[in-house]
Amino acid sequence: HIERANPAGQAEVSVPPELSTLVSECALLIQREVAALEKLVDEFSQFARFPTARLVPADANAIVASALEVFGGRLDGINVRTELASAIPAIKADPELLRRVVVNLIDNAAEALEGSKAREMRIETRASADGETVEISVADSGHGISPEDKDKLFLPHFSTKERGTGLGLAIAARIIDEHGGTLRVEDNSPVGAKFVIVLPVAEVTAV
């Protein structure tokens, strides 16, 4: 370092630019690691003290729209297509918990598209032919999921990511189970993965 005297006669230290850059990079790294640890603690906390789903009649389309609002401009560069069926029946759901699941699936799909040439995401809702269930699906055009990983994808601590706890999909599957529904993964066409939530419709109360 370089020392020089200021008017008061005290020595000042001139920090080399490369050291200043290194300090800035270290500060950003620390911030990222702290954020990752906070997320880790939050996920373990959710898994250990799981909230009970409070099921009410809910609009699947409104929940999907609310989940998309969370991302703001974070999906820029991705061709997001929404195909929300009209006049679908209400589902039995805890709107906030279900919104978190859909947010998680959209976030995972966005991560799967990193580095992909075709960056496409399709989010759909539809009612089953018998009218007893409603599907919410999130599909991406990423690299897809291997057959051996599909069987383990919803287990705690399993992850296909280089970093992460693997609790995200385990929590999502548990939430959907609390709803009396199912969460599955299948191959997207022509490439990628597709996550499908199937939920029972709300009972219609006679007036």
C-alpha atoms as an extended CHARMM CRD file, in Angstrom:
* protein
*
       207  EXT
         1         1  HSD       CA              0.0000000000        0.0000000000        0.0000000000  PROA      1               0.0000000000
         2         2  ILE       CA              0.9820000000        3.6640000000       -0.3510000000  PROA      2               0.0000000000
         3         3  GLU       CA              1.0920000000        6.0680000000        2.5930000000  PROA      3               0.0000000000
         4         4  ARG       CA              0.9420000000        9.8280000000        2.2660000000  PROA      4               0.0000000000
         5         5  ALA       CA              0.5840000000       12.6410000000        4.7720000000  PROA      5               0.0000000000
         6         6  ASN       CA             -2.5780000000       14.7060000000        4.9540000000  PROA      6               0.0000000000
         7         7  PRO       CA             -2.6000000000       18.3860000000        6.0320000000  PROA      7               0.0000000000
         8         8  ALA       CA             -2.9410000000       17.3420000000        9.6760000000  PROA      8               0.0000000000
         9         9  GLY       CA              0.2690000000       15.3720000000        9.3970000000  PROA      9               0.0000000000
        10        10  GLN       CA             -1.4570000000       11.9840000000        9.7110000000  PROA      10              0.0000000000
        11        11  ALA       CA             -0.6060000000        9.1620000000        7.3620000000  PROA      11              0.0000000000
        12        12  GLU       CA             -3.3260000000        8.1070000000        4.8930000000  PROA      12              0.0000000000
        13        13  VAL       CA             -3.4540000000        4.7000000000        3.2700000000  PROA      13              0.0000000000
        14        14  SER       CA             -4.1930000000        4.5050000000       -0.4400000000  PROA      14              0.0000000000
        15        15  VAL       CA             -5.9020000000        1.2020000000       -1.2190000000  PROA      15              0.0000000000
        16        16  PRO       CA             -4.8450000000       -0.3760000000       -4.5440000000  PROA      16              0.0000000000
        17        17  PRO       CA             -7.7780000000       -0.8000000000       -6.9780000000  PROA      17              0.0000000000
        18        18  GLU       CA             -7.3130000000       -4.5780000000       -7.1390000000  PROA      18              0.0000000000
        19        19  LEU       CA             -7.6470000000       -4.8400000000       -3.3470000000  PROA      19              0.0000000000
        20        20  SER       CA            -10.7790000000       -2.7080000000       -3.3920000000  PROA      20              0.0000000000
        21        21  THR       CA            -12.2640000000       -4.9800000000       -6.0670000000  PROA      21              0.0000000000
        22        22  LEU       CA            -11.3860000000       -8.0780000000       -4.0350000000  PROA      22              0.0000000000
        23        23  VAL       CA            -13.0500000000       -6.6290000000       -0.9290000000  PROA      23              0.0000000000
        24        24  SER       CA            -16.2100000000       -5.8540000000       -2.9320000000  PROA      24              0.0000000000
        25        25  GLU       CA            -16.3140000000       -9.3620000000       -4.3870000000  PROA      25              0.0000000000
        26        26  CYS       CA            -15.8330000000      -10.9070000000       -0.9380000000  PROA      26              0.0000000000
        27        27  ALA       CA            -18.6490000000       -8.7360000000        0.4480000000  PROA      27              0.0000000000
        28        28  LEU       CA            -21.0190000000       -9.9050000000       -2.3170000000  PROA      28              0.0000000000
        29        29  LEU       CA            -20.0200000000      -13.5190000000       -1.7060000000  PROA      29              0.0000000000
        30        30  ILE       CA            -20.7340000000      -13.1540000000        2.0110000000  PROA      30              0.0000000000
        31        31  GLN       CA            -24.1460000000      -11.6090000000        1.2400000000  PROA      31              0.0000000000
        32        32  ARG       CA            -25.0090000000      -14.5150000000       -1.0700000000  PROA      32              0.0000000000
        33        33  GLU       CA            -23.9140000000      -17.1010000000        1.4880000000  PROA      33              0.0000000000
        34        34  VAL       CA            -25.9120000000      -15.3970000000        4.2680000000  PROA      34              0.0000000000
        35        35  ALA       CA            -28.9920000000      -15.3610000000        2.0090000000  PROA      35              0.0000000000
        36        36  ALA       CA            -28.4510000000      -19.0690000000        1.2090000000  PROA      36              0.0000000000
        37        37  LEU       CA            -28.1740000000      -19.9030000000        4.9130000000  PROA      37              0.0000000000
        38        38  GLU       CA            -31.3340000000      -17.9350000000        5.6810000000  PROA      38              0.0000000000
        39        39  LYS       CA            -33.1570000000      -19.8800000000        2.9630000000  PROA      39              0.0000000000
        40        40  LEU       CA            -31.7650000000      -23.1470000000        4.3370000000  PROA      40              0.0000000000
        41        41  VAL       CA            -32.9500000000      -22.3610000000        7.8700000000  PROA      41              0.0000000000
        42        42  ASP       CA            -36.3600000000      -21.2830000000        6.5520000000  PROA      42              0.0000000000
        43        43  GLU       CA            -36.7980000000      -24.5070000000        4.5570000000  PROA      43              0.0000000000
        44        44  PHE       CA            -35.8220000000      -26.7160000000        7.4920000000  PROA      44              0.0000000000
        45        45  SER       CA            -38.1620000000      -24.7100000000        9.7210000000  PROA      45              0.0000000000
        46        46  GLN       CA            -41.0450000000      -25.2100000000        7.2900000000  PROA      46              0.0000000000
        47        47  PHE       CA            -40.3800000000      -28.9380000000        7.1230000000  PROA      47              0.0000000000
        48        48  ALA       CA            -40.1090000000      -29.3250000000       10.9080000000  PROA      48              0.0000000000
        49        49  ARG       CA            -43.1240000000      -27.2120000000       11.8360000000  PROA      49              0.0000000000
        50        50  PHE       CA            -45.4500000000      -27.7720000000        8.9440000000  PROA      50              0.0000000000
        51        51  PRO       CA            -48.5350000000      -25.5390000000        8.8460000000  PROA      51              0.0000000000
        52        52  THR       CA            -51.9320000000      -27.1880000000        8.6490000000  PROA      52              0.0000000000
        53        53  ALA       CA            -53.7050000000      -26.4330000000        5.3920000000  PROA      53              0.0000000000
        54        54  ARG       CA            -56.9480000000      -24.5110000000        5.8450000000  PROA      54              0.0000000000
        55        55  LEU       CA            -58.9800000000      -25.6780000000        2.8810000000  PROA      55              0.0000000000
        56        56  VAL       CA            -61.6200000000      -23.3870000000        1.3880000000  PROA      56              0.0000000000
        57        57  PRO       CA            -63.1930000000      -23.0940000000       -2.0630000000  PROA      57              0.0000000000
        58        58  ALA       CA            -60.5870000000      -21.3170000000       -4.2040000000  PROA      58              0.0000000000
        59        59  ASP       CA            -60.0070000000      -20.1910000000       -7.7850000000  PROA      59              0.0000000000
        60        60  ALA       CA            -57.0320000000      -22.0240000000       -9.3430000000  PROA      60              0.0000000000
        61        61  ASN       CA            -56.6240000000      -19.3650000000      -12.0420000000  PROA      61              0.0000000000
        62        62  ALA       CA            -56.4350000000      -16.5830000000       -9.4550000000  PROA      62              0.0000000000
        63        63  ILE       CA            -53.8120000000      -18.5140000000       -7.4860000000  PROA      63              0.0000000000
        64        64  VAL       CA            -51.6730000000      -18.9770000000      -10.6170000000  PROA      64              0.0000000000
        65        65  ALA       CA            -51.9950000000      -15.2660000000      -11.4630000000  PROA      65              0.0000000000
        66        66  SER       CA            -50.9730000000      -14.3470000000       -7.9070000000  PROA      66              0.0000000000
        67        67  ALA       CA            -47.9330000000      -16.6510000000       -8.1210000000  PROA      67              0.0000000000
        68        68  LEU       CA            -46.7980000000      -15.0310000000      -11.3820000000  PROA      68              0.0000000000
        69        69  GLU       CA            -47.0300000000      -11.5700000000       -9.8110000000  PROA      69              0.0000000000
        70        70  VAL       CA            -44.2930000000      -12.5820000000       -7.3590000000  PROA      70              0.0000000000
        71        71  PHE       CA            -41.7250000000      -12.6800000000      -10.1660000000  PROA      71              0.0000000000
        72        72  GLY       CA            -42.2730000000       -9.2090000000      -11.6090000000  PROA      72              0.0000000000
        73        73  GLY       CA            -39.5880000000       -8.7810000000      -14.2860000000  PROA      73              0.0000000000
        74        74  ARG       CA            -37.5230000000      -11.7770000000      -13.1380000000  PROA      74              0.0000000000
        75        75  LEU       CA            -38.8240000000      -13.9250000000      -16.0090000000  PROA      75              0.0000000000
        76        76  ASP       CA            -37.5630000000      -11.5430000000      -18.6950000000  PROA      76              0.0000000000
        77        77  GLY       CA            -35.9640000000      -13.4670000000      -21.5340000000  PROA      77              0.0000000000
        78        78  ILE       CA            -38.3060000000      -16.4250000000      -21.0030000000  PROA      78              0.0000000000
        79        79  ASN       CA            -41.2890000000      -16.9680000000      -23.2730000000  PROA      79              0.0000000000
        80        80  VAL       CA            -44.0070000000      -17.5600000000      -20.6620000000  PROA      80              0.0000000000
        81        81  ARG       CA            -47.3000000000      -18.8970000000      -22.0100000000  PROA      81              0.0000000000
        82        82  THR       CA            -50.3250000000      -19.1390000000      -19.7430000000  PROA      82              0.0000000000
        83        83  GLU       CA            -53.2870000000      -21.2550000000      -20.7980000000  PROA      83              0.0000000000
        84        84  LEU       CA            -55.8670000000      -20.9040000000      -18.0420000000  PROA      84              0.0000000000
        85        85  ALA       CA            -59.1150000000      -22.7290000000      -18.6630000000  PROA      85              0.0000000000
        86        86  SER       CA            -62.2530000000      -20.6780000000      -18.3810000000  PROA      86              0.0000000000
        87        87  ALA       CA            -65.1510000000      -21.6470000000      -16.1310000000  PROA      87              0.0000000000
        88        88  ILE       CA            -63.2110000000      -24.2910000000      -14.1950000000  PROA      88              0.0000000000
        89        89  PRO       CA            -64.7670000000      -25.3950000000      -10.8960000000  PROA      89              0.0000000000
        90        90  ALA       CA            -63.4650000000      -24.1130000000       -7.5640000000  PROA      90              0.0000000000
        91        91  ILE       CA            -60.9080000000      -26.3140000000       -5.8400000000  PROA      91              0.0000000000
        92        92  LYS       CA            -60.4360000000      -27.2210000000       -2.1720000000  PROA      92              0.0000000000
        93        93  ALA       CA            -57.2770000000      -25.3360000000       -1.2650000000  PROA      93              0.0000000000
        94        94  ASP       CA            -55.3790000000      -23.1510000000        1.1370000000  PROA      94              0.0000000000
        95        95  PRO       CA            -54.7600000000      -20.2780000000       -1.3190000000  PROA      95              0.0000000000
        96        96  GLU       CA            -51.5250000000      -19.0620000000        0.3250000000  PROA      96              0.0000000000
        97        97  LEU       CA            -49.9320000000      -22.5110000000        0.6760000000  PROA      97              0.0000000000
        98        98  LEU       CA            -50.9120000000      -23.4770000000       -2.8700000000  PROA      98              0.0000000000
        99        99  ARG       CA            -49.5490000000      -20.1660000000       -4.1860000000  PROA      99              0.0000000000
       100       100  ARG       CA            -46.1940000000      -21.0030000000       -2.5480000000  PROA      100             0.0000000000
       101       101  VAL       CA            -46.1330000000      -24.3680000000       -4.3250000000  PROA      101             0.0000000000
       102       102  VAL       CA            -46.8240000000      -22.7720000000       -7.7110000000  PROA      102             0.0000000000
       103       103  VAL       CA            -44.1640000000      -20.1100000000       -7.0390000000  PROA      103             0.0000000000
       104       104  ASN       CA            -41.6870000000      -22.8860000000       -6.2250000000  PROA      104             0.0000000000
       105       105  LEU       CA            -42.4800000000      -24.7510000000       -9.4460000000  PROA      105             0.0000000000
       106       106  ILE       CA            -42.1590000000      -21.5910000000      -11.5630000000  PROA      106             0.0000000000
       107       107  ASP       CA            -38.8620000000      -20.7320000000       -9.8690000000  PROA      107             0.0000000000
       108       108  ASN       CA            -37.5330000000      -24.2520000000      -10.5010000000  PROA      108             0.0000000000
       109       109  ALA       CA            -38.6180000000      -24.0640000000      -14.1460000000  PROA      109             0.0000000000
       110       110  ALA       CA            -36.8300000000      -20.7270000000      -14.5800000000  PROA      110             0.0000000000
       111       111  GLU       CA            -33.6320000000      -22.2420000000      -13.1240000000  PROA      111             0.0000000000
       112       112  ALA       CA            -33.9550000000      -25.2490000000      -15.4450000000  PROA      112             0.0000000000
       113       113  LEU       CA            -33.9840000000      -22.8540000000      -18.4170000000  PROA      113             0.0000000000
       114       114  GLU       CA            -30.6380000000      -21.2680000000      -17.5670000000  PROA      114             0.0000000000
       115       115  GLY       CA            -28.2680000000      -22.0450000000      -20.4130000000  PROA      115             0.0000000000
       116       116  SER       CA            -31.0340000000      -23.4470000000      -22.6400000000  PROA      116             0.0000000000
       117       117  LYS       CA            -31.2870000000      -22.2360000000      -26.2230000000  PROA      117             0.0000000000
       118       118  ALA       CA            -35.0930000000      -22.3520000000      -26.2220000000  PROA      118             0.0000000000
       119       119  ARG       CA            -36.3190000000      -20.6650000000      -23.0490000000  PROA      119             0.0000000000
       120       120  GLU       CA            -40.0070000000      -21.4520000000      -22.8880000000  PROA      120             0.0000000000
       121       121  MET       CA            -42.3510000000      -21.9860000000      -19.9480000000  PROA      121             0.0000000000
       122       122  ARG       CA            -45.9970000000      -23.0140000000      -20.1530000000  PROA      122             0.0000000000
       123       123  ILE       CA            -48.3990000000      -22.7160000000      -17.2220000000  PROA      123             0.0000000000
       124       124  GLU       CA            -51.8320000000      -24.2990000000      -17.5810000000  PROA      124             0.0000000000
       125       125  THR       CA            -55.0040000000      -25.0160000000      -15.6780000000  PROA      125             0.0000000000
       126       126  ARG       CA            -57.7240000000      -27.4040000000      -16.7650000000  PROA      126             0.0000000000
       127       127  ALA       CA            -60.5670000000      -29.4660000000      -15.3610000000  PROA      127             0.0000000000
       128       128  SER       CA            -60.6450000000      -33.2430000000      -15.7020000000  PROA      128             0.0000000000
       129       129  ALA       CA            -63.1810000000      -34.8080000000      -18.0300000000  PROA      129             0.0000000000
       130       130  ASP       CA            -65.2530000000      -36.0800000000      -15.0810000000  PROA      130             0.0000000000
       131       131  GLY       CA            -65.1950000000      -32.6280000000      -13.4200000000  PROA      131             0.0000000000
       132       132  GLU       CA            -63.8840000000      -34.0280000000      -10.1260000000  PROA      132             0.0000000000
       133       133  THR       CA            -60.3610000000      -32.6140000000      -10.2280000000  PROA      133             0.0000000000
       134       134  VAL       CA            -58.4550000000      -29.5990000000      -11.5370000000  PROA      134             0.0000000000
       135       135  GLU       CA            -54.8860000000      -29.6700000000      -12.8460000000  PROA      135             0.0000000000
       136       136  ILE       CA            -52.2740000000      -26.9340000000      -12.5410000000  PROA      136             0.0000000000
       137       137  SER       CA            -49.1460000000      -27.6350000000      -14.5900000000  PROA      137             0.0000000000
       138       138  VAL       CA            -45.8130000000      -25.8620000000      -15.0570000000  PROA      138             0.0000000000
       139       139  ALA       CA            -43.6940000000      -27.0370000000      -18.0000000000  PROA      139             0.0000000000
       140       140  ASP       CA            -40.2620000000      -25.9140000000      -19.1850000000  PROA      140             0.0000000000
       141       141  SER       CA            -38.0650000000      -26.5220000000      -22.2300000000  PROA      141             0.0000000000
       142       142  GLY       CA            -34.9420000000      -27.2430000000      -20.1790000000  PROA      142             0.0000000000
       143       143  HSD       CA            -32.8060000000      -30.3880000000      -20.0940000000  PROA      143             0.0000000000
       144       144  GLY       CA            -35.4730000000      -32.4760000000      -18.4000000000  PROA      144             0.0000000000
       145       145  ILE       CA            -35.1260000000      -34.9750000000      -15.5410000000  PROA      145             0.0000000000
       146       146  SER       CA            -33.5840000000      -38.4320000000      -15.8500000000  PROA      146             0.0000000000
       147       147  PRO       CA            -35.7920000000      -41.4900000000      -15.1510000000  PROA      147             0.0000000000
       148       148  GLU       CA            -33.7140000000      -42.4540000000      -12.0980000000  PROA      148             0.0000000000
       149       149  ASP       CA            -34.0870000000      -38.9610000000      -10.5990000000  PROA      149             0.0000000000
       150       150  LYS       CA            -37.8680000000      -38.8540000000      -11.0800000000  PROA      150             0.0000000000
       151       151  ASP       CA            -38.3710000000      -41.5500000000       -8.4360000000  PROA      151             0.0000000000
       152       152  LYS       CA            -36.3650000000      -39.5760000000       -5.8490000000  PROA      152             0.0000000000
       153       153  LEU       CA            -37.3330000000      -36.0280000000       -6.7670000000  PROA      153             0.0000000000
       154       154  PHE       CA            -39.8480000000      -35.4980000000       -3.9520000000  PROA      154             0.0000000000
       155       155  LEU       CA            -37.7100000000      -37.0360000000       -1.1970000000  PROA      155             0.0000000000
       156       156  PRO       CA            -36.2040000000      -34.6830000000        1.4130000000  PROA      156             0.0000000000
       157       157  HSD       CA            -32.5400000000      -33.8140000000        0.8460000000  PROA      157             0.0000000000
       158       158  PHE       CA            -32.5110000000      -35.0360000000       -2.7700000000  PROA      158             0.0000000000
       159       159  SER       CA            -31.6740000000      -32.3880000000       -5.3250000000  PROA      159             0.0000000000
       160       160  THR       CA            -30.5560000000      -32.2700000000       -8.9520000000  PROA      160             0.0000000000
       161       161  LYS       CA            -29.0060000000      -28.8460000000       -8.3170000000  PROA      161             0.0000000000
       162       162  GLU       CA            -25.3590000000      -28.3400000000       -7.4680000000  PROA      162             0.0000000000
       163       163  ARG       CA            -26.4610000000      -26.2200000000       -4.5130000000  PROA      163             0.0000000000
       164       164  GLY       CA            -29.6090000000      -26.3330000000       -2.4130000000  PROA      164             0.0000000000
       165       165  THR       CA            -31.1960000000      -28.4890000000        0.2560000000  PROA      165             0.0000000000
       166       166  GLY       CA            -33.5750000000      -30.4910000000       -1.9020000000  PROA      166             0.0000000000
       167       167  LEU       CA            -36.3950000000      -29.6420000000        0.5060000000  PROA      167             0.0000000000
       168       168  GLY       CA            -38.3310000000      -27.4370000000       -1.9190000000  PROA      168             0.0000000000
       169       169  LEU       CA            -40.1390000000      -30.2070000000       -3.8100000000  PROA      169             0.0000000000
       170       170  ALA       CA            -40.5090000000      -32.3520000000       -0.6760000000  PROA      170             0.0000000000
       171       171  ILE       CA            -42.3310000000      -29.4600000000        0.9870000000  PROA      171             0.0000000000
       172       172  ALA       CA            -44.4020000000      -28.8590000000       -2.1530000000  PROA      172             0.0000000000
       173       173  ALA       CA            -45.4260000000      -32.5270000000       -2.3080000000  PROA      173             0.0000000000
       174       174  ARG       CA            -46.3660000000      -32.4890000000        1.3730000000  PROA      174             0.0000000000
       175       175  ILE       CA            -48.5230000000      -29.3740000000        0.9080000000  PROA      175             0.0000000000
       176       176  ILE       CA            -50.3550000000      -30.9830000000       -2.0210000000  PROA      176             0.0000000000
       177       177  ASP       CA            -50.8400000000      -34.1600000000        0.0210000000  PROA      177             0.0000000000
       178       178  GLU       CA            -52.4250000000      -32.0040000000        2.7620000000  PROA      178             0.0000000000
       179       179  HSD       CA            -54.8270000000      -30.8010000000        0.0500000000  PROA      179             0.0000000000
       180       180  GLY       CA            -55.8350000000      -34.3650000000       -0.7800000000  PROA      180             0.0000000000
       181       181  GLY       CA            -54.1540000000      -34.0230000000       -4.1610000000  PROA      181             0.0000000000
       182       182  THR       CA            -51.0830000000      -35.2870000000       -5.9870000000  PROA      182             0.0000000000
       183       183  LEU       CA            -47.9280000000      -33.7570000000       -7.4550000000  PROA      183             0.0000000000
       184       184  ARG       CA            -46.1090000000      -35.5970000000      -10.2280000000  PROA      184             0.0000000000
       185       185  VAL       CA            -43.3950000000      -34.9460000000      -12.7960000000  PROA      185             0.0000000000
       186       186  GLU       CA            -43.3890000000      -36.1020000000      -16.3980000000  PROA      186             0.0000000000
       187       187  ASP       CA            -41.5110000000      -35.4070000000      -19.5980000000  PROA      187             0.0000000000
       188       188  ASN       CA            -42.4750000000      -32.2460000000      -21.4260000000  PROA      188             0.0000000000
       189       189  SER       CA            -42.8870000000      -32.3760000000      -25.2040000000  PROA      189             0.0000000000
       190       190  PRO       CA            -40.6300000000      -31.9970000000      -27.1280000000  PROA      190             0.0000000000
       191       191  VAL       CA            -38.0560000000      -31.3520000000      -24.3610000000  PROA      191             0.0000000000
       192       192  GLY       CA            -37.9140000000      -30.4640000000      -20.6900000000  PROA      192             0.0000000000
       193       193  ALA       CA            -39.9520000000      -31.3510000000      -17.6340000000  PROA      193             0.0000000000
       194       194  LYS       CA            -43.5570000000      -30.8260000000      -16.6140000000  PROA      194             0.0000000000
       195       195  PHE       CA            -44.8510000000      -30.7260000000      -13.0420000000  PROA      195             0.0000000000
       196       196  VAL       CA            -48.5500000000      -31.4360000000      -12.6050000000  PROA      196             0.0000000000
       197       197  ILE       CA            -50.6520000000      -30.6790000000       -9.5240000000  PROA      197             0.0000000000
       198       198  VAL       CA            -54.0040000000      -32.4900000000       -9.3320000000  PROA      198             0.0000000000
       199       199  LEU       CA            -56.4990000000      -31.2030000000       -6.7670000000  PROA      199             0.0000000000
       200       200  PRO       CA            -60.0720000000      -32.2070000000       -5.8980000000  PROA      200             0.0000000000
       201       201  VAL       CA            -62.8120000000      -29.7140000000       -6.6390000000  PROA      201             0.0000000000
       202       202  ALA       CA            -64.6820000000      -28.0760000000       -3.7950000000  PROA      202             0.0000000000
       203       203  GLU       CA            -67.9520000000      -29.6100000000       -2.7470000000  PROA      203             0.0000000000
       204       204  VAL       CA            -70.9420000000      -27.6900000000       -3.9760000000  PROA      204             0.0000000000
       205       205  THR       CA            -73.2340000000      -26.7580000000       -1.1020000000  PROA      205             0.0000000000
       206       206  ALA       CA            -76.8790000000      -26.8320000000       -1.9850000000  PROA      206             0.0000000000
       207       207  VAL       CA            -78.7230000000      -23.5930000000       -1.2590000000  PROA      207             0.0000000000
